[in-house]
XYZ file of C-alpha atoms in Angstrom:
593
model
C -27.289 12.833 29.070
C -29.088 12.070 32.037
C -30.798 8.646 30.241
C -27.311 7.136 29.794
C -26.673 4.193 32.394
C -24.589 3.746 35.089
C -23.119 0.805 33.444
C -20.283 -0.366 31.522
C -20.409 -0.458 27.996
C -19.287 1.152 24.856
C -20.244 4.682 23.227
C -19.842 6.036 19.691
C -20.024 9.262 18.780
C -21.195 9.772 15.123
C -21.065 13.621 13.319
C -24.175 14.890 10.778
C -23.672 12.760 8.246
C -24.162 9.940 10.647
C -20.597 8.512 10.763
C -18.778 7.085 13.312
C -15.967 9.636 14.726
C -15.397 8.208 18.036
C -15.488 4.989 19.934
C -14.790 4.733 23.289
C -15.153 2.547 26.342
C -16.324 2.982 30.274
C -16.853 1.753 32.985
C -19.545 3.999 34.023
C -21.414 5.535 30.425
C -22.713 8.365 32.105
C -19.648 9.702 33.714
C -17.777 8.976 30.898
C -19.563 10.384 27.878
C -20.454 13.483 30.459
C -17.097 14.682 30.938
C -17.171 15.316 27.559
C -19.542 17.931 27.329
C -18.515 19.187 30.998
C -15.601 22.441 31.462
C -13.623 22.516 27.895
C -10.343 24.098 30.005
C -9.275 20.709 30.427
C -9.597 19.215 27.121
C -6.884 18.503 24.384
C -7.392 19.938 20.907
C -8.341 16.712 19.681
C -11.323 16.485 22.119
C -12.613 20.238 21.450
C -12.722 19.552 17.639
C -14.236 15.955 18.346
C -17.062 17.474 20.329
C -17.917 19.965 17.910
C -18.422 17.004 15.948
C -21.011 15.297 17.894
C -24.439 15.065 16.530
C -25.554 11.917 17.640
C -24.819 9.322 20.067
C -25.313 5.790 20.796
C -23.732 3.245 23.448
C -24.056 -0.344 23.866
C -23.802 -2.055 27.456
C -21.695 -4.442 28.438
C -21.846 -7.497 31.087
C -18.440 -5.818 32.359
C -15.615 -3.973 31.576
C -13.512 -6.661 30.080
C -16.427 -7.394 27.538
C -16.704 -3.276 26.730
C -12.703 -3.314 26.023
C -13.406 -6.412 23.699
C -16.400 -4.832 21.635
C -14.365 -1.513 21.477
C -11.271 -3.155 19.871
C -13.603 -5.125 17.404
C -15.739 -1.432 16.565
C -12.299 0.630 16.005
C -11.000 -2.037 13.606
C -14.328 -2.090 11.516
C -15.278 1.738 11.590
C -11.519 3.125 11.912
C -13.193 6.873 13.601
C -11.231 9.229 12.679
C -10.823 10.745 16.150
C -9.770 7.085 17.643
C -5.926 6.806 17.701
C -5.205 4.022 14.517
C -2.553 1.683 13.150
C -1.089 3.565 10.034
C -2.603 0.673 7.169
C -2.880 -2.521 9.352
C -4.715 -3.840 6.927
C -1.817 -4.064 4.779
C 0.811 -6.202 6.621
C 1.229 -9.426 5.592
C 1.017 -12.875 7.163
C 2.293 -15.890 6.896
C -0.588 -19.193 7.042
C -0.757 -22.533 7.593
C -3.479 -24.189 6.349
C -6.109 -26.116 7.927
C -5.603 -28.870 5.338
C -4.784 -32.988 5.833
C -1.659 -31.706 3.934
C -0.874 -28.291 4.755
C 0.629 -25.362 3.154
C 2.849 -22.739 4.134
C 2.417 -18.962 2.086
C 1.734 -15.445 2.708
C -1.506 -13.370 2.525
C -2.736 -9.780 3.695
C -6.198 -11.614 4.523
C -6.799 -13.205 7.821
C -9.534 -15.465 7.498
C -11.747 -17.676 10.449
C -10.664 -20.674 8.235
C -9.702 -22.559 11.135
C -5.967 -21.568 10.082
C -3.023 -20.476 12.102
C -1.521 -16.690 11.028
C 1.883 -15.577 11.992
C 2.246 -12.163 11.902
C 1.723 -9.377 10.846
C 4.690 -8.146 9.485
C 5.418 -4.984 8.775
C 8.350 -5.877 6.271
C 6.975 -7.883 3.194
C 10.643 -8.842 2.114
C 10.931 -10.283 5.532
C 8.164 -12.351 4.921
C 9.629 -13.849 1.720
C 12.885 -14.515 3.220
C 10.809 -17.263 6.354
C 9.296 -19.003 3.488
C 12.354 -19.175 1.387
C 13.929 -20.568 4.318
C 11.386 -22.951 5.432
C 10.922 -24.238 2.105
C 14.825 -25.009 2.738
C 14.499 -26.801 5.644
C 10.989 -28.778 5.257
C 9.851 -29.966 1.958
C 6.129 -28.112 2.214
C 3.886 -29.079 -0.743
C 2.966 -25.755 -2.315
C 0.599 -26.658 -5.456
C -3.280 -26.772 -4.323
C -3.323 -30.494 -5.840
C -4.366 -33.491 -3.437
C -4.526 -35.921 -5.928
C -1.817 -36.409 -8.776
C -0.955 -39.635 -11.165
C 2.484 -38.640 -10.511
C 4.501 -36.602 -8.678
C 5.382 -33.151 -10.099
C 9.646 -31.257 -10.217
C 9.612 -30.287 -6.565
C 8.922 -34.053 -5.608
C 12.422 -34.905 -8.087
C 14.397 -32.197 -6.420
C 13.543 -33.092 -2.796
C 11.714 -29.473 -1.790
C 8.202 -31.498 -1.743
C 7.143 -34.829 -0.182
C 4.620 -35.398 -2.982
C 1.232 -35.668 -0.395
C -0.651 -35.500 -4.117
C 0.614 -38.865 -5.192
C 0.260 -40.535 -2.202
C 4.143 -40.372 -1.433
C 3.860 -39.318 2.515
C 1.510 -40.634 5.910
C -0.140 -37.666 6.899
C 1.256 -38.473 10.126
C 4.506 -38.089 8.970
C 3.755 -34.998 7.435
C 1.897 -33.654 10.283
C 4.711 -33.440 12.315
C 6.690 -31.286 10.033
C 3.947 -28.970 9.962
C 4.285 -29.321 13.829
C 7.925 -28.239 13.258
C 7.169 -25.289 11.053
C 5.030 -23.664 13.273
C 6.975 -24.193 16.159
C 10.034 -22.404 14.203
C 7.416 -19.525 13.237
C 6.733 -18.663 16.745
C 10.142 -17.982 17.500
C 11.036 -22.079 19.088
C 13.753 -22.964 17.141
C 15.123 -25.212 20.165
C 12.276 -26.773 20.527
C 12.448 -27.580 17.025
C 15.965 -28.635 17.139
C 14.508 -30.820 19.950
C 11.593 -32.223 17.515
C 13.839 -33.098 14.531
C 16.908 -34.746 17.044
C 14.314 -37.411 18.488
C 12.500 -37.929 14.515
C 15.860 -38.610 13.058
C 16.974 -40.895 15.909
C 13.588 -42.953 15.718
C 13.825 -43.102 11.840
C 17.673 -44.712 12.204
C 16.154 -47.272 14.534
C 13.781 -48.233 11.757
C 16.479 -48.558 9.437
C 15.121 -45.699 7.628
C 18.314 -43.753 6.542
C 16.939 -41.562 3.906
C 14.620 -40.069 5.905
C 17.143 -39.909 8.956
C 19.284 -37.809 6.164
C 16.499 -35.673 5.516
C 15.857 -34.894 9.204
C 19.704 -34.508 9.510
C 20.068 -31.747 7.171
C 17.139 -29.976 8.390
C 18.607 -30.242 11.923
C 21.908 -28.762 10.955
C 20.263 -26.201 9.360
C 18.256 -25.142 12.539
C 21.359 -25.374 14.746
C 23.158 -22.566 12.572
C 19.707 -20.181 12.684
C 19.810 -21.253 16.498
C 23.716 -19.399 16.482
C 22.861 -16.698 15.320
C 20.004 -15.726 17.728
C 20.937 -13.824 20.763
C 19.568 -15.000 24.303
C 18.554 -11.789 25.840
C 16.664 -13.048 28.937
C 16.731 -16.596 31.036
C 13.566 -18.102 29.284
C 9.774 -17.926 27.978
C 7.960 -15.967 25.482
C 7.729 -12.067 25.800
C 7.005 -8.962 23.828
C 8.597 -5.895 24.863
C 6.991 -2.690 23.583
C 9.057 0.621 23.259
C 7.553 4.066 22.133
C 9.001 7.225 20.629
C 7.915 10.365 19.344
C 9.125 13.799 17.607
C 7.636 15.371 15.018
C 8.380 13.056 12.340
C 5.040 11.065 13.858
C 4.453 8.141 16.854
C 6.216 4.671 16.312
C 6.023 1.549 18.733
C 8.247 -0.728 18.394
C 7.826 -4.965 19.742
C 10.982 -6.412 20.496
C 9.806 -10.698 20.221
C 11.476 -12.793 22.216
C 10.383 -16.893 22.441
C 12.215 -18.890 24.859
C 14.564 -16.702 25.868
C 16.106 -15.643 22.552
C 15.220 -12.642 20.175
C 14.068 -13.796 16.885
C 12.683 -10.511 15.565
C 10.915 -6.677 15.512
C 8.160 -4.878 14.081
C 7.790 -1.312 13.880
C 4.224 0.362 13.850
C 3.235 4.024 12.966
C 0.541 5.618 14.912
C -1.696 8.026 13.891
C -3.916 11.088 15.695
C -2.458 10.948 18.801
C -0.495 14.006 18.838
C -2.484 15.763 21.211
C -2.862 12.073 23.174
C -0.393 11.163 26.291
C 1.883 8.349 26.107
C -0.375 6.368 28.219
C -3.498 6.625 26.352
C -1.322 6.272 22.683
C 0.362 2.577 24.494
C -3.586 1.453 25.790
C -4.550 2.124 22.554
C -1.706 0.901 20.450
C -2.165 -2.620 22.893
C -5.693 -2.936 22.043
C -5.513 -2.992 18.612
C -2.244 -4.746 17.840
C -3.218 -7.544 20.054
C -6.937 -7.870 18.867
C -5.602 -9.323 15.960
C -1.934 -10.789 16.774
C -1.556 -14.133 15.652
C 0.405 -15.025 18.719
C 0.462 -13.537 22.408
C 3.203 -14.340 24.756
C 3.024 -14.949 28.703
C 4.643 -11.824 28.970
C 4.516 -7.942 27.689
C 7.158 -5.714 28.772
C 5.904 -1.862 28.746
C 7.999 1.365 28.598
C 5.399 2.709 31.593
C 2.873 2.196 34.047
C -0.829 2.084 32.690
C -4.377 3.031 34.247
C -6.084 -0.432 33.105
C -2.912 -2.430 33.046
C -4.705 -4.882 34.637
C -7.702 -4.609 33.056
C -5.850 -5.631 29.559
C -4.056 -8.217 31.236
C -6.870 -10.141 31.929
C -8.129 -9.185 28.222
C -4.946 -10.991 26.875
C -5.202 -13.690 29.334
C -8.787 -14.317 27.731
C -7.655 -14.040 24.488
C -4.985 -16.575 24.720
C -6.153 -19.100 26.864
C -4.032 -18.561 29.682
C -2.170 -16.474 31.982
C -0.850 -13.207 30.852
C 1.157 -10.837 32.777
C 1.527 -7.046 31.100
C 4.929 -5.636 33.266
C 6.482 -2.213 33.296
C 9.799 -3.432 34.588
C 11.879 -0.631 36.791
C 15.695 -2.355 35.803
C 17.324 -5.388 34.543
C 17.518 -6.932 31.729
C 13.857 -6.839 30.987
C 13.972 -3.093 31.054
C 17.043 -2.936 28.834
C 14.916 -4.621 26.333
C 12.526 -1.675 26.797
C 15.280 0.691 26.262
C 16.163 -0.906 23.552
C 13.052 -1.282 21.575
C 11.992 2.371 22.531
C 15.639 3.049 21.048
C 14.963 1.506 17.850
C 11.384 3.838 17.525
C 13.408 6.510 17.315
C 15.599 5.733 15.102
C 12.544 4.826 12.841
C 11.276 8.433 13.553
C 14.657 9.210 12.515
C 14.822 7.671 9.436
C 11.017 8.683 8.639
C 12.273 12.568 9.171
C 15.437 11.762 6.437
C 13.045 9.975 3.996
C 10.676 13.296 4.485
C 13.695 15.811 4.207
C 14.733 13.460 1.275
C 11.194 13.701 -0.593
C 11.380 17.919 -0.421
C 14.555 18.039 -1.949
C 13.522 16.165 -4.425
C 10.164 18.290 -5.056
C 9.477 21.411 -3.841
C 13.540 21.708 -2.799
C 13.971 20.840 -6.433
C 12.024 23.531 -7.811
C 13.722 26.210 -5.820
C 16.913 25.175 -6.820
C 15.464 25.119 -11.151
C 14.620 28.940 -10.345
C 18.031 29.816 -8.983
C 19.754 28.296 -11.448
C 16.809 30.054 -14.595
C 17.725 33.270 -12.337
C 14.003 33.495 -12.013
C 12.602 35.987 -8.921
C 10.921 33.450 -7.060
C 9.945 29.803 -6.868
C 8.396 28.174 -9.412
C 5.156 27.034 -7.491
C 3.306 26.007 -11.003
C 5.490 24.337 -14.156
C 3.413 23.665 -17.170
C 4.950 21.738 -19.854
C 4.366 20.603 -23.367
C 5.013 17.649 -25.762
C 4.223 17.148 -29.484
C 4.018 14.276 -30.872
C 2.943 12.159 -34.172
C 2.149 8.920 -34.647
C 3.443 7.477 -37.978
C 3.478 11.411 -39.696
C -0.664 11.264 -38.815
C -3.227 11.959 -36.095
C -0.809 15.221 -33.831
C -1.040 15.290 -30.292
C -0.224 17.211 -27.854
C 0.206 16.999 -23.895
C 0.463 19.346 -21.129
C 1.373 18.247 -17.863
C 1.411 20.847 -14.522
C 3.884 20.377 -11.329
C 2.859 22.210 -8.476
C 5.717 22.393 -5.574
C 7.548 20.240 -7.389
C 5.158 17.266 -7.951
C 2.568 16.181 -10.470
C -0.863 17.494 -10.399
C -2.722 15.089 -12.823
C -6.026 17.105 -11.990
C -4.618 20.016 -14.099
C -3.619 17.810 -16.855
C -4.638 18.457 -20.620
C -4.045 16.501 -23.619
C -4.839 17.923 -27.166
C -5.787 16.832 -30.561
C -4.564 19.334 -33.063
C -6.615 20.098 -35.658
C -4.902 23.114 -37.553
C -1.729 20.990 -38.791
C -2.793 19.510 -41.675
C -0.689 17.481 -44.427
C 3.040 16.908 -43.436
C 3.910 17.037 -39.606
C 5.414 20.499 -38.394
C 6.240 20.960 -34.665
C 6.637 24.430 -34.863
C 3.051 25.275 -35.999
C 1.454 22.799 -33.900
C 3.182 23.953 -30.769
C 1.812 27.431 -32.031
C -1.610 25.950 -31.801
C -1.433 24.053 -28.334
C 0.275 26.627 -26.312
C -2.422 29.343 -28.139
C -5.725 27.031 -27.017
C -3.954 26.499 -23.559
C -3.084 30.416 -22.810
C -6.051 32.962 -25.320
C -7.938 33.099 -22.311
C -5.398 32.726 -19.184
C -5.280 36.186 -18.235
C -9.020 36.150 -17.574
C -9.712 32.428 -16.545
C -5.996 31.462 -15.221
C -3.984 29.686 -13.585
C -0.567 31.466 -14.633
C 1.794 29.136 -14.494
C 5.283 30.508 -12.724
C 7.371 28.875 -15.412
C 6.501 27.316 -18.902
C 8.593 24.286 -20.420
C 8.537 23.758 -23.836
C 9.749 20.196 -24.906
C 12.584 20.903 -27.799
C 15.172 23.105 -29.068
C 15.111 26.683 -29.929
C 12.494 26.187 -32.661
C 9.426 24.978 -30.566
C 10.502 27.667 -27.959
C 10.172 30.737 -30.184
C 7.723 29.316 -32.328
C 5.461 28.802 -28.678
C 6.934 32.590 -27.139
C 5.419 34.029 -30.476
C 1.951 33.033 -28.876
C 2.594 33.078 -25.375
C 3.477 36.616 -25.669
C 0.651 37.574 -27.709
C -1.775 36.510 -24.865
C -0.516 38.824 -22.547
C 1.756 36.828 -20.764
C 4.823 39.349 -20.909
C 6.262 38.320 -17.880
C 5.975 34.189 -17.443
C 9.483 32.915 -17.869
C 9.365 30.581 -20.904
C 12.087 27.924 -21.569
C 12.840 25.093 -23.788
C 14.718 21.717 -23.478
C 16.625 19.930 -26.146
C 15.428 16.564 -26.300
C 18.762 14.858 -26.377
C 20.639 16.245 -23.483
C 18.654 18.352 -21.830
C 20.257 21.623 -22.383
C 17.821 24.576 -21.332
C 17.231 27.384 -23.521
C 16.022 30.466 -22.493
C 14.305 33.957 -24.467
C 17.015 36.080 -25.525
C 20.035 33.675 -24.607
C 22.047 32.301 -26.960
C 23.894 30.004 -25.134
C 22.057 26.726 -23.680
C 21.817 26.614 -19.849
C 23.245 23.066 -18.633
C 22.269 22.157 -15.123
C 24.940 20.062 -12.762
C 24.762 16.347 -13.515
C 23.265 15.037 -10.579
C 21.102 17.970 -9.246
C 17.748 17.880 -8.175
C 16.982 20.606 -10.251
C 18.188 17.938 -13.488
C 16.321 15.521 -11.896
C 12.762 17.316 -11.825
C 13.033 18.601 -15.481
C 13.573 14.635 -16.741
C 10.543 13.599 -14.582
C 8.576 16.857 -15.859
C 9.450 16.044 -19.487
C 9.471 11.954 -19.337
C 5.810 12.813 -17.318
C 4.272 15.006 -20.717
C 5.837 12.396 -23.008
C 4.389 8.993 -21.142
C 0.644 11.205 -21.569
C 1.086 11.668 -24.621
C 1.822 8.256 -25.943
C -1.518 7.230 -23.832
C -3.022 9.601 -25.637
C -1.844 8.430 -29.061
C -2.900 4.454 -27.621
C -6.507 5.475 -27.332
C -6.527 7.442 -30.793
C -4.908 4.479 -32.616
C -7.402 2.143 -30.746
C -10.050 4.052 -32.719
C -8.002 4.105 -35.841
C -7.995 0.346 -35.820
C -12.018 0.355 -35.087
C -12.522 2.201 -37.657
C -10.497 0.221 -40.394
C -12.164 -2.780 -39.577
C -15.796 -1.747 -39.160
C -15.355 -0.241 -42.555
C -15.199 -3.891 -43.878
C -18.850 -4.439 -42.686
C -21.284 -3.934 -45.593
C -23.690 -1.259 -44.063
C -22.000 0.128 -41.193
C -21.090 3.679 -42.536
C -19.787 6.687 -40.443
C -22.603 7.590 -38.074
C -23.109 3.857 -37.227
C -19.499 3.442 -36.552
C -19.436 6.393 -34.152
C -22.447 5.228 -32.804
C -20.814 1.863 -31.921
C -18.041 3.110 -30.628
C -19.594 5.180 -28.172
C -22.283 2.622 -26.947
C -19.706 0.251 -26.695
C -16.772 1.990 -25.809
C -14.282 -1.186 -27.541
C -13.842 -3.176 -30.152
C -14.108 -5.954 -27.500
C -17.416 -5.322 -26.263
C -18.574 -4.953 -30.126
C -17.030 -8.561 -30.915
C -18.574 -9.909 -28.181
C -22.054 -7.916 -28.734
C -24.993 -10.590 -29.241
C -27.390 -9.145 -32.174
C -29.994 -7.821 -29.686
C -27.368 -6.114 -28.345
C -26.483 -4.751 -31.341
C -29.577 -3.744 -32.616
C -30.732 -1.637 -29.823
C -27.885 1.083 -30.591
C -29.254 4.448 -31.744
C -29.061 4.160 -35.684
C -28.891 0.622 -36.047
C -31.006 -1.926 -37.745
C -31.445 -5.742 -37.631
C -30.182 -6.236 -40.158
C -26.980 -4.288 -39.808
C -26.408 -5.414 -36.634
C -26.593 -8.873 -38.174
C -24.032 -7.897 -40.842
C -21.738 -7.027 -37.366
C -22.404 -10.526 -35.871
C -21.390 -12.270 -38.420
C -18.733 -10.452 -39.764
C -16.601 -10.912 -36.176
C -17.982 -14.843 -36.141
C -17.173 -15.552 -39.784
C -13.894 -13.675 -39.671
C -12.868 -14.930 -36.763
C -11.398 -11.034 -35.615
């Protein structure tokens, strides 16, 4: 501790398998990484669990403190520490890009490249993202094929959504400017826009050009309505204003954009591990990484509160963009109703997060408590195991057993089953004898128990499977099948079928349990009949018996990769000659398979 430097700079703090847990920033390294390490009384959760992390530690120093903020931002988004307070998938969002092209295009990606292109975004809404470039491919005829050189123009040229740059059909001055106009509508300056396409449509008149003055009409109209329908929510310029909410649902910030003076949209963002963080520290941190890679910053960000290095990431931004930005934690007016209001709308995220969360344990684990009141079992089915037979063509039996644990699908605990018993005609009875007796001989001994068993079909496959079940011991494991067609429930000893309400969760569950053991299967039954259909055609190859079949098949692993085997290849696969791995060659060349 005492070799660190009394200089700014940035630490990270990596754990014993040498990853990165923590990066942080200081102005002074040795203060700051000592306070770690100093009186744990103090500390948060977060940071006593952090520091029993520590193994190793390295720093890097920085010319000053706005150069140490810089190099942090750029080290959480490449490591993403676990500790470090992160944007829930920021990776993910989408963009919208404009080219760096003589003709450029206009289209979303999730990549943001140094391409020398301009990125709008990121969006947190995909659908949103759709809906701009639907509309801008409304308003400006943007050439969207990766052609720059064409005999002829293509459809979109015919029905006016392209100025055909490919065939030579627009000055790249001319088209310049509507790219001009398109990004100025992207960052939120539809007046200025408006402005753009007024004086273009005047100067195109004057040169007696009325079809383009028509074009630049309509587009103008069209920008005037999108103009109504924005609100002007402060007297000019470009801000952000950032509100924050939290509740046990999770930690949402919310940016309220608004570009000269009018709102023209919102983006939520869900934060994650700073529970045991203040709102201070989760709003530096949320700033610092939404803004390291923003496609735009405004002249203005409106906070919800006041901020240790508000200044210090005010001259960050200012650096980043070129210019003068002021970071503001307004105290009333209308620029702190716009806090209000986008702190507002986190929490009605939160809100809607908690729903979708008391939605989703209905649906599971809410689900399979309501399946055991309605069985009458004593408790909640934790575990549901359930089976499917099934046949392809009267041949090759297979069976499937799928497990739900708290009311969703554990496909670790999946089994699938080739039954070898059943031989001759199908019979579901026997072969459900055989699958449920491999699954359960040994349960008792080896487990898991399941709480409930499901047995796809009627009262057939259910006593023909309790006959077995039973037999291993398992007296007391509620057993139950369900009629394929409607899914009435039978149960041991009950006559009568057991017919859950329509539209319960409980219904619900048993479909996804059942449709979940049939979909295995049938992959099940792809694979087999994948093999079947090796088999019948290497059998047409004159000396490829049996064990060189299987011993193709499992080098291989495809009939693909056996077609597209050279003879070398072929050869050098256990059992195989030259000559029979000729016969293969040729047999897929001369066939033409």
């Amino acid at each position: 501790m005492a070799l660190l430097p009394d200089k700014p700079g940035v630490y990270l703090m990596k754990d014993d398998k040498g990853r990165i847990i923590y990066v942080g920033k200081a102005i002074n390294l040795k203060n700051r990484v000592r306070s770690y390490f100093q009186s744990s009384r103090n500390h948060s959760g977060k940071v006593l669990a952090l520091v029993a992390h520590i193994v190793d530690l390295e720093y890097i120093i920085t010319a000053s403190e706005i150069e140490a903020l810089i190099l942090e931002c750029n080290l959480i988004k490449k490591h993403r520490p676990k500790y470090n307070i992160s944007l829930k998938d920021d990776k993910t969002y989408p963009y919208i890009k404009v080219t760096y092209e003589d003709f450029p295009r206009v289209y979303a990606t999730r990549k943001v490249l140094k391409d020398g292109a301009r990125y709008f975004g990121p969006y947190t809404n995909a659908g949103a993202v759709h809906e701009t470039l639907r509309l801008l491919k409304t308003l400006f005829p943007l050439r969207s094929c990766r052609k720059l050189a064409a005999k002829r123009p293509c459809l979109e040229h015919h029905i006016k959504r392209c100025l055909a740059p490919c065939a030579g059909k627009v000055e790249q001055e001319t088209y310049s400017e509507m790219i001009k106009a398109v990004t100025l509508f992207l960052e939120g300056r539809s007046d200025a826009v408006a402005k753009n396409l007024k004086r273009l449509m005047v100067e195109a008149a004057e040169k007696l050009e009325f079809e383009q003055a028509a074009r630049l009409r309509d587009q103008l109209t069209a920008v005037e309505k999108i103009m109504e329908k924005q609100n002007i929510v402060t007297g000019s310029g470009d801000q952000d204003a950032i509100g924050l909410a939290r509740s046990a649902a999770g930690i949402c910030a919310q940016v309220f954009f608004i570009r000269s003076g009018k709102m023209v949209g919102r983006d939520h963002f869900i934060l994650l591990g700073g529970e045991d963080e203040t709102d201070q520290n989760i709003l530096e941190a949320f700033i610092k990484q939404y803004y390291s890679q923003a496609a735009f910053i405004p002249r203005e960000i409106l906070l919800p509160l006041e901020l240790a290095e508000q200044q210090l990431l005010a001259d960050w931004l200012s650096s980043s963009k070129g210019g003068r930005v002021q970071v503001e934690t307004p105290k009333r007016g209308t620029k702190k109703d716009l806090v209000n209001m986008a702190a507002g709308n986190a929490a009605i995220v939160l809100e809607e997060q908690a729903a979708r969360l008391e939605a989703d344990v209905d649906k599971t684990a809410g689900a399979a408590a309501e399946l055991g009141q309605y069985l009458g079992l004593p408790a909640v089915p934790e575990r549901i195991e359930c089976f499917d037979i099934s046949h392809i063509q009267g041949s090759e039996t297979v069976a499937s057993m799928v497990v739900f644990e708290d009311g969703q699908p554990n496909k670790n605990e999946y089994r699938r089953y080739k039954l070898k018993t059943v031989e001759g005609k199908p019979d579901d009875f026997k072969s459900m004898q055989e699958v449920v007796g491999r699954r359960y001989r040994d349960a008792l001994e080896k487990g898991p128990i399941p709480d409930l068993i499901i047995i796809d079909g009627g009262k057939g496959q259910l006593n023909a499977a309790l006959m077995l079940i039973r037999a291993a011991g398992l007296t007391e494991v509620p057993v139950v099948g369900l009629a394929k067609e409607f899914e009435h429930i039978f149960r041991e000893g009950i006559s009568e079928p057991l017919i859950l309400p329509r539209h319960s969760q409980s219904l619900y569950l048993v479909q996804r349990i059942r449709d979940e053991a049939h979909r295995f299967a049938i992959t099940y039954h792809r694979k087999l009949r994948s093999k079947r259909n090796l088999v019948s055609v290497l059998d047409h190859i004159p000396g490829i018996g049996a064990k060189r079949r299987k011993a193709l098949w499992d080098h291989f692993g495809s009939l693909a990769k056996i077609k597209a085997a050279e003879v070398e290849a072929l050869a050098k696969v256990e059992g195989m000659t030259l000559p029979a791995a000729e016969a293969v060659y040729n047999f897929f060349r001369n066939k033409n398979l």
